[in-house]
PDB file of C-alpha atoms in Angstrom:
ATOM      1  CA  UNK A   1      65.227 133.818  87.058  1.00 37.00           C
ATOM      2  CA  UNK A   2      69.007 133.544  86.729  1.00 39.00           C
ATOM      3  CA  UNK A   3      70.655 135.609  89.428  1.00 40.00           C
ATOM      4  CA  UNK A   4      74.337 134.928  89.066  1.00 37.00           C
ATOM      5  CA  UNK A   5      75.264 135.250  85.403  1.00 34.00           C
ATOM      6  CA  UNK A   6      77.700 138.079  86.016  1.00 32.00           C
ATOM      7  CA  UNK A   7      81.423 138.381  86.655  1.00 29.00           C
ATOM      8  CA  UNK A   8      82.726 139.499  90.005  1.00 33.00           C
ATOM      9  CA  UNK A   9      86.049 140.802  91.220  1.00 35.00           C
ATOM     10  CA  UNK A  10      88.198 143.825  90.770  1.00 31.00           C
ATOM     11  CA  UNK A  11      87.860 143.856  87.019  1.00 34.00           C
ATOM     12  CA  UNK A  12      84.107 143.950  87.273  1.00 38.00           C
ATOM     13  CA  UNK A  13      84.286 146.749  89.834  1.00 42.00           C
ATOM     14  CA  UNK A  14      86.439 148.814  87.541  1.00 35.00           C
ATOM     15  CA  UNK A  15      84.007 148.269  84.701  1.00 36.00           C
ATOM     16  CA  UNK A  16      81.029 149.163  86.883  1.00 40.00           C
ATOM     17  CA  UNK A  17      79.385 145.829  86.048  1.00 40.00           C
ATOM     18  CA  UNK A  18      78.760 144.549  89.550  1.00 45.00           C
ATOM     19  CA  UNK A  19      78.405 147.426  91.932  1.00 47.00           C
ATOM     20  CA  UNK A  20      77.569 145.499  95.094  1.00 48.00           C
ATOM     21  CA  UNK A  21      80.535 143.191  94.641  1.00 46.00           C
ATOM     22  CA  UNK A  22      83.082 146.019  94.753  1.00 50.00           C
ATOM     23  CA  UNK A  23      83.085 146.352  98.516  1.00 45.00           C
ATOM     24  CA  UNK A  24      83.448 142.577  98.897  1.00 46.00           C
ATOM     25  CA  UNK A  25      86.456 142.659  96.573  1.00 44.00           C
ATOM     26  CA  UNK A  26      88.056 145.495  98.535  1.00 45.00           C
ATOM     27  CA  UNK A  27      87.381 148.020  95.780  1.00 45.00           C
ATOM     28  CA  UNK A  28      85.171 151.087  95.489  1.00 52.00           C
ATOM     29  CA  UNK A  29      82.451 152.253  97.842  1.00 59.00           C
ATOM     30  CA  UNK A  30      79.310 150.200  97.083  1.00 71.00           C
ATOM     31  CA  UNK A  31      76.853 151.797  94.674  1.00 89.00           C
ATOM     32  CA  UNK A  32      73.294 150.983  93.710  1.00 95.00           C
ATOM     33  CA  UNK A  33      72.645 148.173  91.260  1.00 97.00           C
ATOM     34  CA  UNK A  34      70.528 149.293  88.307  1.00 96.00           C
ATOM     35  CA  UNK A  35      68.562 146.033  88.544  1.00 96.00           C
ATOM     36  CA  UNK A  36      68.149 146.059  92.320  1.00 97.00           C
ATOM     37  CA  UNK A  37      64.355 145.874  92.199  1.00 97.00           C
ATOM     38  CA  UNK A  38      64.156 143.297  89.383  1.00 96.00           C
ATOM     39  CA  UNK A  39      62.904 140.605  91.666  1.00 94.00           C
ATOM     40  CA  UNK A  40      60.569 137.675  91.065  1.00 95.00           C
ATOM     41  CA  UNK A  41      58.572 137.016  94.211  1.00 97.00           C
ATOM     42  CA  UNK A  42      59.466 140.205  96.079  1.00 97.00           C
ATOM     43  CA  UNK A  43      55.767 140.970  96.437  1.00 97.00           C
ATOM     44  CA  UNK A  44      55.685 138.309  99.156  1.00 98.00           C
ATOM     45  CA  UNK A  45      57.660 140.581 101.481  1.00 98.00           C
ATOM     46  CA  UNK A  46      54.595 142.783 101.964  1.00 97.00           C
ATOM     47  CA  UNK A  47      52.092 139.970 102.609  1.00 97.00           C
ATOM     48  CA  UNK A  48      52.334 140.421 106.380  1.00 97.00           C
ATOM     49  CA  UNK A  49      52.090 143.570 108.458  1.00 97.00           C
ATOM     50  CA  UNK A  50      55.469 144.585 109.944  1.00 97.00           C
ATOM     51  CA  UNK A  51      53.953 145.139 113.388  1.00 96.00           C
ATOM     52  CA  UNK A  52      52.937 141.460 113.476  1.00 96.00           C
ATOM     53  CA  UNK A  53      56.538 140.282 113.018  1.00 98.00           C
ATOM     54  CA  UNK A  54      59.217 139.330 115.510  1.00 98.00           C
ATOM     55  CA  UNK A  55      62.947 138.811 115.069  1.00 98.00           C
ATOM     56  CA  UNK A  56      62.696 135.040 115.663  1.00 98.00           C
ATOM     57  CA  UNK A  57      60.314 132.926 113.605  1.00 98.00           C
ATOM     58  CA  UNK A  58      59.455 129.244 113.559  1.00 98.00           C
ATOM     59  CA  UNK A  59      59.431 128.710 109.813  1.00 97.00           C
ATOM     60  CA  UNK A  60      59.074 124.901 109.938  1.00 98.00           C
ATOM     61  CA  UNK A  61      56.841 123.258 112.515  1.00 96.00           C
ATOM     62  CA  UNK A  62      58.233 120.759 114.992  1.00 96.00           C
ATOM     63  CA  UNK A  63      56.625 117.939 112.992  1.00 97.00           C
ATOM     64  CA  UNK A  64      58.117 118.954 109.624  1.00 98.00           C
ATOM     65  CA  UNK A  65      60.210 116.052 108.233  1.00 97.00           C
ATOM     66  CA  UNK A  66      63.906 116.781 107.906  1.00 98.00           C
ATOM     67  CA  UNK A  67      66.961 117.759 109.922  1.00 98.00           C
ATOM     68  CA  UNK A  68      66.413 120.769 112.150  1.00 98.00           C
ATOM     69  CA  UNK A  69      68.320 123.932 111.254  1.00 98.00           C
ATOM     70  CA  UNK A  70      68.601 127.436 112.667  1.00 98.00           C
ATOM     71  CA  UNK A  71      69.411 130.174 110.172  1.00 98.00           C
ATOM     72  CA  UNK A  72      70.384 133.401 111.891  1.00 98.00           C
ATOM     73  CA  UNK A  73      72.333 136.569 111.284  1.00 98.00           C
ATOM     74  CA  UNK A  74      72.380 140.341 111.416  1.00 98.00           C
ATOM     75  CA  UNK A  75      71.388 142.983 108.891  1.00 98.00           C
ATOM     76  CA  UNK A  76      74.098 145.635 108.554  1.00 98.00           C
ATOM     77  CA  UNK A  77      74.457 149.137 107.152  1.00 97.00           C
ATOM     78  CA  UNK A  78      76.483 149.040 103.901  1.00 96.00           C
ATOM     79  CA  UNK A  79      78.741 151.944 104.865  1.00 94.00           C
ATOM     80  CA  UNK A  80      79.211 151.659 108.626  1.00 96.00           C
ATOM     81  CA  UNK A  81      78.428 147.943 109.122  1.00 97.00           C
ATOM     82  CA  UNK A  82      76.280 148.969 112.102  1.00 98.00           C
ATOM     83  CA  UNK A  83      73.223 146.780 112.797  1.00 98.00           C
ATOM     84  CA  UNK A  84      69.938 147.970 111.288  1.00 98.00           C
ATOM     85  CA  UNK A  85      66.616 147.472 113.068  1.00 98.00           C
ATOM     86  CA  UNK A  86      63.196 147.169 111.472  1.00 98.00           C
ATOM     87  CA  UNK A  87      64.192 145.379 108.269  1.00 98.00           C
ATOM     88  CA  UNK A  88      61.883 142.594 107.095  1.00 98.00           C
ATOM     89  CA  UNK A  89      63.672 139.382 106.125  1.00 98.00           C
ATOM     90  CA  UNK A  90      61.401 137.054 104.151  1.00 98.00           C
ATOM     91  CA  UNK A  91      62.659 133.489 103.662  1.00 98.00           C
ATOM     92  CA  UNK A  92      61.359 130.452 101.839  1.00 98.00           C
ATOM     93  CA  UNK A  93      62.901 127.136 100.890  1.00 98.00           C
ATOM     94  CA  UNK A  94      62.241 123.600  99.757  1.00 98.00           C
ATOM     95  CA  UNK A  95      61.273 120.726 102.000  1.00 98.00           C
ATOM     96  CA  UNK A  96      63.344 117.614 102.716  1.00 98.00           C
ATOM     97  CA  UNK A  97      62.465 116.288  99.238  1.00 98.00           C
ATOM     98  CA  UNK A  98      63.621 119.437  97.463  1.00 98.00           C
ATOM     99  CA  UNK A  99      60.070 120.653  96.698  1.00 98.00           C
ATOM    100  CA  UNK A 100      58.142 123.849  97.359  1.00 98.00           C
ATOM    101  CA  UNK A 101      55.212 121.851  98.568  1.00 96.00           C
ATOM    102  CA  UNK A 102      51.826 122.331 100.220  1.00 95.00           C
ATOM    103  CA  UNK A 103      51.549 126.064  99.788  1.00 96.00           C
ATOM    104  CA  UNK A 104      48.279 127.753 100.656  1.00 94.00           C
ATOM    105  CA  UNK A 105      45.784 129.450  98.374  1.00 93.00           C
ATOM    106  CA  UNK A 106      46.143 132.897  99.910  1.00 94.00           C
ATOM    107  CA  UNK A 107      48.323 134.462  97.193  1.00 96.00           C
ATOM    108  CA  UNK A 108      50.393 133.532  94.162  1.00 97.00           C
ATOM    109  CA  UNK A 109      53.494 133.414  96.321  1.00 97.00           C
ATOM    110  CA  UNK A 110      51.939 131.371  99.108  1.00 97.00           C
ATOM    111  CA  UNK A 111      51.193 128.764  96.454  1.00 97.00           C
ATOM    112  CA  UNK A 112      54.513 128.959  94.631  1.00 97.00           C
ATOM    113  CA  UNK A 113      56.803 129.240  97.650  1.00 98.00           C
ATOM    114  CA  UNK A 114      55.245 126.365  99.558  1.00 97.00           C
ATOM    115  CA  UNK A 115      54.536 126.117 103.262  1.00 97.00           C
ATOM    116  CA  UNK A 116      58.139 126.637 104.389  1.00 98.00           C
ATOM    117  CA  UNK A 117      58.189 130.406 104.352  1.00 98.00           C
ATOM    118  CA  UNK A 118      58.166 133.158 106.948  1.00 98.00           C
ATOM    119  CA  UNK A 119      58.856 136.774 107.865  1.00 98.00           C
ATOM    120  CA  UNK A 120      61.208 138.139 110.500  1.00 98.00           C
ATOM    121  CA  UNK A 121      61.806 141.776 111.390  1.00 98.00           C
ATOM    122  CA  UNK A 122      65.223 142.682 112.728  1.00 98.00           C
ATOM    123  CA  UNK A 123      65.560 143.824 116.312  1.00 97.00           C
ATOM    124  CA  UNK A 124      67.708 146.644 117.696  1.00 98.00           C
ATOM    125  CA  UNK A 125      70.747 144.391 117.316  1.00 98.00           C
ATOM    126  CA  UNK A 126      69.923 143.894 113.614  1.00 98.00           C
ATOM    127  CA  UNK A 127      69.317 140.226 114.303  1.00 98.00           C
ATOM    128  CA  UNK A 128      66.919 137.761 112.723  1.00 98.00           C
ATOM    129  CA  UNK A 129      66.467 134.011 113.236  1.00 98.00           C
ATOM    130  CA  UNK A 130      64.511 131.294 111.437  1.00 98.00           C
ATOM    131  CA  UNK A 131      63.918 127.954 113.173  1.00 98.00           C
ATOM    132  CA  UNK A 132      63.398 125.542 110.327  1.00 98.00           C
ATOM    133  CA  UNK A 133      64.732 122.412 108.625  1.00 98.00           C
ATOM    134  CA  UNK A 134      67.675 122.003 106.278  1.00 98.00           C
ATOM    135  CA  UNK A 135      66.336 122.209 102.710  1.00 98.00           C
ATOM    136  CA  UNK A 136      67.202 119.663 100.056  1.00 98.00           C
ATOM    137  CA  UNK A 137      68.471 120.388  96.523  1.00 98.00           C
ATOM    138  CA  UNK A 138      65.966 120.350  93.678  1.00 98.00           C
ATOM    139  CA  UNK A 139      65.224 116.775  92.563  1.00 97.00           C
ATOM    140  CA  UNK A 140      66.672 117.503  89.117  1.00 97.00           C
ATOM    141  CA  UNK A 141      69.982 118.556  90.648  1.00 96.00           C
ATOM    142  CA  UNK A 142      69.894 121.988  89.018  1.00 96.00           C
ATOM    143  CA  UNK A 143      70.568 123.913  92.252  1.00 96.00           C
ATOM    144  CA  UNK A 144      72.298 123.255  95.549  1.00 98.00           C
ATOM    145  CA  UNK A 145      70.200 123.252  98.693  1.00 98.00           C
ATOM    146  CA  UNK A 146      69.357 126.891  99.358  1.00 98.00           C
ATOM    147  CA  UNK A 147      67.207 129.356 101.257  1.00 98.00           C
ATOM    148  CA  UNK A 148      65.774 132.281  99.277  1.00 98.00           C
ATOM    149  CA  UNK A 149      66.068 135.597 101.125  1.00 98.00           C
ATOM    150  CA  UNK A 150      64.272 138.866 100.384  1.00 98.00           C
ATOM    151  CA  UNK A 151      64.540 142.179 102.203  1.00 98.00           C
ATOM    152  CA  UNK A 152      62.042 144.932 102.923  1.00 98.00           C
ATOM    153  CA  UNK A 153      63.566 148.117 104.287  1.00 98.00           C
ATOM    154  CA  UNK A 154      61.127 150.709 105.662  1.00 97.00           C
ATOM    155  CA  UNK A 155      59.970 153.018 102.887  1.00 96.00           C
ATOM    156  CA  UNK A 156      61.872 151.106 100.177  1.00 97.00           C
ATOM    157  CA  UNK A 157      60.930 148.655  97.463  1.00 97.00           C
ATOM    158  CA  UNK A 158      61.859 145.052  98.368  1.00 98.00           C
ATOM    159  CA  UNK A 159      64.738 143.169  96.764  1.00 98.00           C
ATOM    160  CA  UNK A 160      66.461 139.815  96.961  1.00 98.00           C
ATOM    161  CA  UNK A 161      69.932 138.982  98.236  1.00 98.00           C
ATOM    162  CA  UNK A 162      72.090 135.979  97.428  1.00 98.00           C
ATOM    163  CA  UNK A 163      70.552 132.670  98.473  1.00 98.00           C
ATOM    164  CA  UNK A 164      71.929 131.010 101.575  1.00 98.00           C
ATOM    165  CA  UNK A 165      73.755 127.850 100.452  1.00 98.00           C
ATOM    166  CA  UNK A 166      76.036 125.510 102.359  1.00 98.00           C
ATOM    167  CA  UNK A 167      79.793 125.341 101.898  1.00 98.00           C
ATOM    168  CA  UNK A 168      81.156 121.964 100.835  1.00 97.00           C
ATOM    169  CA  UNK A 169      77.769 120.565  99.829  1.00 98.00           C
ATOM    170  CA  UNK A 170      76.344 119.498  96.481  1.00 97.00           C
ATOM    171  CA  UNK A 171      76.505 122.189  93.822  1.00 98.00           C
ATOM    172  CA  UNK A 172      78.541 124.730  95.800  1.00 98.00           C
ATOM    173  CA  UNK A 173      81.471 124.545  93.414  1.00 97.00           C
ATOM    174  CA  UNK A 174      84.239 126.894  92.336  1.00 97.00           C
ATOM    175  CA  UNK A 175      82.034 127.861  89.400  1.00 97.00           C
ATOM    176  CA  UNK A 176      79.170 128.678  91.749  1.00 97.00           C
ATOM    177  CA  UNK A 177      81.485 130.864  93.833  1.00 97.00           C
ATOM    178  CA  UNK A 178      82.691 132.726  90.761  1.00 97.00           C
ATOM    179  CA  UNK A 179      79.129 133.498  89.686  1.00 96.00           C
ATOM    180  CA  UNK A 180      77.957 134.919  92.990  1.00 97.00           C
ATOM    181  CA  UNK A 181      76.431 138.362  92.616  1.00 97.00           C
ATOM    182  CA  UNK A 182      77.298 139.122  96.256  1.00 97.00           C
ATOM    183  CA  UNK A 183      73.946 140.754  96.837  1.00 98.00           C
ATOM    184  CA  UNK A 184      73.957 141.404 100.543  1.00 98.00           C
ATOM    185  CA  UNK A 185      77.368 139.766 100.745  1.00 98.00           C
ATOM    186  CA  UNK A 186      78.244 136.144 100.098  1.00 97.00           C
ATOM    187  CA  UNK A 187      75.494 133.614 100.745  1.00 98.00           C
ATOM    188  CA  UNK A 188      77.869 130.646 101.086  1.00 98.00           C
ATOM    189  CA  UNK A 189      77.601 129.559 104.712  1.00 98.00           C
ATOM    190  CA  UNK A 190      79.598 127.150 106.847  1.00 98.00           C
ATOM    191  CA  UNK A 191      77.340 124.799 108.788  1.00 98.00           C
ATOM    192  CA  UNK A 192      78.043 123.611 112.300  1.00 98.00           C
ATOM    193  CA  UNK A 193      76.115 121.431 114.744  1.00 98.00           C
ATOM    194  CA  UNK A 194      74.728 122.362 118.125  1.00 98.00           C
ATOM    195  CA  UNK A 195      75.180 119.923 121.027  1.00 97.00           C
ATOM    196  CA  UNK A 196      71.590 118.823 120.336  1.00 97.00           C
ATOM    197  CA  UNK A 197      72.438 118.012 116.718  1.00 97.00           C
ATOM    198  CA  UNK A 198      70.719 121.031 115.145  1.00 98.00           C
ATOM    199  CA  UNK A 199      72.389 122.512 112.070  1.00 98.00           C
ATOM    200  CA  UNK A 200      73.519 126.100 112.669  1.00 98.00           C
ATOM    201  CA  UNK A 201      73.987 128.590 109.832  1.00 98.00           C
ATOM    202  CA  UNK A 202      74.827 132.294 110.046  1.00 98.00           C
ATOM    203  CA  UNK A 203      74.048 134.681 107.178  1.00 98.00           C
ATOM    204  CA  UNK A 204      74.918 138.284 107.932  1.00 98.00           C
ATOM    205  CA  UNK A 205      73.382 140.554 105.308  1.00 98.00           C
ATOM    206  CA  UNK A 206      74.836 143.900 104.206  1.00 98.00           C
ATOM    207  CA  UNK A 207      72.030 146.097 102.883  1.00 98.00           C
ATOM    208  CA  UNK A 208      72.240 147.096  99.249  1.00 98.00           C
ATOM    209  CA  UNK A 209      72.532 150.729  98.181  1.00 97.00           C
ATOM    210  CA  UNK A 210      69.355 152.126  96.638  1.00 96.00           C
ATOM    211  CA  UNK A 211      69.047 153.964  93.319  1.00 91.00           C
TER     212      UNK A 211
END
């Protein structure tokens, strides 16, 4: 499903075309997107019980091939930017070969999303963390390396936010930036390295307004 074939910026805000992008552009108060719940794979958010989740999840095992990466951030209220507890953050991504591989037979999404998937639930500080590996781009080069992110707010239908991608890497071009939907804020992240050589990425997520 194509997620980014829209214009962003002040002109789009004025036209009401991209409601979530307005706040990012310094324009109007954010409003609900009419297509907020149009989401392929959002059913996966509800495949685990919230009470079984923690705010830090080992998404990739210690033996998973690839460079280790920690993806972390906070989930924030769209109006006050205060941290929000109890939000499910579901993530999945490709392996070091760019494939959604070795999924289980439990559900459609366990098969399609591969083994590198997991659920975190934000703590009182709004924080979530995934210990994983750095994904690779698709073998056909059609997408930069990315982590898919879906949200489940208590009592609300789930939705997706912009993928986490990595600034300065393959496919994260000026054109890509221009086509961001800014769901949950920008997903373009700057990577750094820990002293142990682990990639560090921070993706703060601003909750979307609901219809």
